[in-house]
PDB file of C-alpha atoms in Angstrom:
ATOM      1  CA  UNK N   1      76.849 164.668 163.251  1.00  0.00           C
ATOM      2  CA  UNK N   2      74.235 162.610 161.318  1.00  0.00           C
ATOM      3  CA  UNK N   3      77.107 160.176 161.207  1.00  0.00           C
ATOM      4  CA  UNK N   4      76.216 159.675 164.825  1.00  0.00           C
ATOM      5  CA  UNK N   5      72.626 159.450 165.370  1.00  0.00           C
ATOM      6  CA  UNK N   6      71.134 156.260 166.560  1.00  0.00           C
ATOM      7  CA  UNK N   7      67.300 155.504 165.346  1.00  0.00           C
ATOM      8  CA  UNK N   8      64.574 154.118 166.740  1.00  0.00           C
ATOM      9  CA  UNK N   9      62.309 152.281 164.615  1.00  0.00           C
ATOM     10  CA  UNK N  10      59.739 152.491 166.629  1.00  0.00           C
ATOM     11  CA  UNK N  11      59.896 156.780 168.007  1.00  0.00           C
ATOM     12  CA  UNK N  12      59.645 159.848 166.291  1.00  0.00           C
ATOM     13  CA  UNK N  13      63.057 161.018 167.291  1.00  0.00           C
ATOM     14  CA  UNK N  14      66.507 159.253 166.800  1.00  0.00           C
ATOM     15  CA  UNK N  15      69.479 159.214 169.833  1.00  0.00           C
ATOM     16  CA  UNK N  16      73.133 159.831 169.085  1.00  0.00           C
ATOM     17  CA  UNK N  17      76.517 159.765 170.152  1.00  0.00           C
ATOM     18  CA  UNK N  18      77.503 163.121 170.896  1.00  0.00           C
ATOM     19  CA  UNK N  19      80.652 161.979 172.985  1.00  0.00           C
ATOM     20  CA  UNK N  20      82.127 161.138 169.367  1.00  0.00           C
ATOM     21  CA  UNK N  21      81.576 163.681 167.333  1.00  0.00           C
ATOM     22  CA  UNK N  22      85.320 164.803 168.133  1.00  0.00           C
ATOM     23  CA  UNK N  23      86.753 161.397 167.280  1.00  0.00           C
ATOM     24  CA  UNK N  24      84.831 161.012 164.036  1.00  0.00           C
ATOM     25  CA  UNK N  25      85.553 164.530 162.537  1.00  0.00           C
ATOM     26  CA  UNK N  26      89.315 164.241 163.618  1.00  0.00           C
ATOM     27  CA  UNK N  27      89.648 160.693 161.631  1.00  0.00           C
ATOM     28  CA  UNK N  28      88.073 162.216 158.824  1.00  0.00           C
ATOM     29  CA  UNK N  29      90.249 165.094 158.667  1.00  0.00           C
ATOM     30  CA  UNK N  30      93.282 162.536 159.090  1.00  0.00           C
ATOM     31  CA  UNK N  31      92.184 160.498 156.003  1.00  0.00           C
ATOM     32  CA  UNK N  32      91.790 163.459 154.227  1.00  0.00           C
ATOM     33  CA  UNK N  33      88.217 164.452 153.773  1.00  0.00           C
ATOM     34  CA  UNK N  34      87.030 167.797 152.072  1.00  0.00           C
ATOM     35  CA  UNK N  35      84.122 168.606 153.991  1.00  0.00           C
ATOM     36  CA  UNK N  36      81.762 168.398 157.477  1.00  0.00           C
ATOM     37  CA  UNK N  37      78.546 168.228 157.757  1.00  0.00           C
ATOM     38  CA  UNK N  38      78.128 169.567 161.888  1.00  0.00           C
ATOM     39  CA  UNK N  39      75.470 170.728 163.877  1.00  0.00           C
ATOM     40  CA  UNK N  40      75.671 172.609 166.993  1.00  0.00           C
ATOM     41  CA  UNK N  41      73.328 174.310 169.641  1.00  0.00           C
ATOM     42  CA  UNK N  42      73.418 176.185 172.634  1.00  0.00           C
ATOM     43  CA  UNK N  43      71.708 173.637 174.613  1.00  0.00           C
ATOM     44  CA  UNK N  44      71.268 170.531 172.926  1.00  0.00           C
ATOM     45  CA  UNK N  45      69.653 168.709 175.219  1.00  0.00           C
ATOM     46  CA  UNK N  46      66.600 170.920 174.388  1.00  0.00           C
ATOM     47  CA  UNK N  47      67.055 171.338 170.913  1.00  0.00           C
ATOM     48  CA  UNK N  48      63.859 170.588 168.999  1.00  0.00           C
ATOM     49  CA  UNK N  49      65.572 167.623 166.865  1.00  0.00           C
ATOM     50  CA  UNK N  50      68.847 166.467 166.624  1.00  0.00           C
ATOM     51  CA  UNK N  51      70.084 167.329 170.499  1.00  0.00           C
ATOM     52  CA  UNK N  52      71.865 164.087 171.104  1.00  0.00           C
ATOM     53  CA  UNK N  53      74.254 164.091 168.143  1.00  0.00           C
ATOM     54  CA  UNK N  54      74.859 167.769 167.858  1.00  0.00           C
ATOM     55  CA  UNK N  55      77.504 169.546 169.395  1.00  0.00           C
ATOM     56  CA  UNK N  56      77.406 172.074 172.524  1.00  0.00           C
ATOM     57  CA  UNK N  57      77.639 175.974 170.429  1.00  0.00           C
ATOM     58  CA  UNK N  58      80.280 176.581 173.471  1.00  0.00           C
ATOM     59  CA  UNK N  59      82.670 173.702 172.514  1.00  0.00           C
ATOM     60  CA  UNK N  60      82.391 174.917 168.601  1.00  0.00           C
ATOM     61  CA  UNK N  61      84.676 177.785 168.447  1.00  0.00           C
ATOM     62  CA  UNK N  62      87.764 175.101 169.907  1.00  0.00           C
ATOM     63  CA  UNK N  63      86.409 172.064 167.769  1.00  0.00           C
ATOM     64  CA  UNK N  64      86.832 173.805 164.362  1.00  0.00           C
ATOM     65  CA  UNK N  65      90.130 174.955 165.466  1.00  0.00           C
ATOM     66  CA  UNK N  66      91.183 171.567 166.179  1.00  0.00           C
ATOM     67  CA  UNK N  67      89.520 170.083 162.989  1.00  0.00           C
ATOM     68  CA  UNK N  68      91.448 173.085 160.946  1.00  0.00           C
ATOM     69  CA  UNK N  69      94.727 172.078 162.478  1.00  0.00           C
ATOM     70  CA  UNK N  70      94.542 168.550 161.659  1.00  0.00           C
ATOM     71  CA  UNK N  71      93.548 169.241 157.894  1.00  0.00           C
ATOM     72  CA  UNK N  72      96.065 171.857 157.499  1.00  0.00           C
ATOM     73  CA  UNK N  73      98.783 169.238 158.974  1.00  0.00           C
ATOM     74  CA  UNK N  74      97.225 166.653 156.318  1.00  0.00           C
ATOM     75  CA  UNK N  75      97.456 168.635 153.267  1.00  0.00           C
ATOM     76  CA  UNK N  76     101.120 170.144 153.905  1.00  0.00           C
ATOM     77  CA  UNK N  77     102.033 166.501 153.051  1.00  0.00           C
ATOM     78  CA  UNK N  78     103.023 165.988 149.298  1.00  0.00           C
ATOM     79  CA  UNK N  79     101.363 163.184 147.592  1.00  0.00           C
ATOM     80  CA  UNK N  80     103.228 159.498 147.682  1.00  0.00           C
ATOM     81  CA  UNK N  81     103.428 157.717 144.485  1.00  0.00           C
ATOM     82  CA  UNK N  82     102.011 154.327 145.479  1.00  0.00           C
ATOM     83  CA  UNK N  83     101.688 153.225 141.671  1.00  0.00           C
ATOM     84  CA  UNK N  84     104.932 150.537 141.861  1.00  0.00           C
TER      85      UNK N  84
END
């Protein structure tokens, strides 16, 4: 979700993009990635840091799920040679 925070030179917090925090992780997955780096919080619109760009704790339970289906789908594919 860092991925998708938006700074402000000028404040002491940064914005962000929750509304793509889906998209990005499921591109990632598809390219095959090894790893996320997510945060989540019951209420992020009052989380102390970080609220725009992390993800609802409600929505995380379907969004791993959905992230863990993509990456199994990805690495059930055998290697191409693209050497010639």
């Amino acid at each position: 979700t860092h991925s998708l925070q938006c700074r402000d030179p000028f404040g002491a917090a940064s914005g962000g993009r929750r509304a793509q925090v889906t998209e990005l992780a499921r591109a990632g997955m598809a390219v095959g990635i090894a790893g996320l780096f997510l945060e989540a919080h019951p209420d992020p619109g009052n989380a102390k840091c970080d609220g725009p760009s992390a993800l609802p704790l409600s929505a995380l339970e379907g969004f791993v799920g959905q992230i863990k289906a993509i990456d199994d789908l990805v690495k059930s594919f055998p290697e191409l040679d693209t050497s010639n």
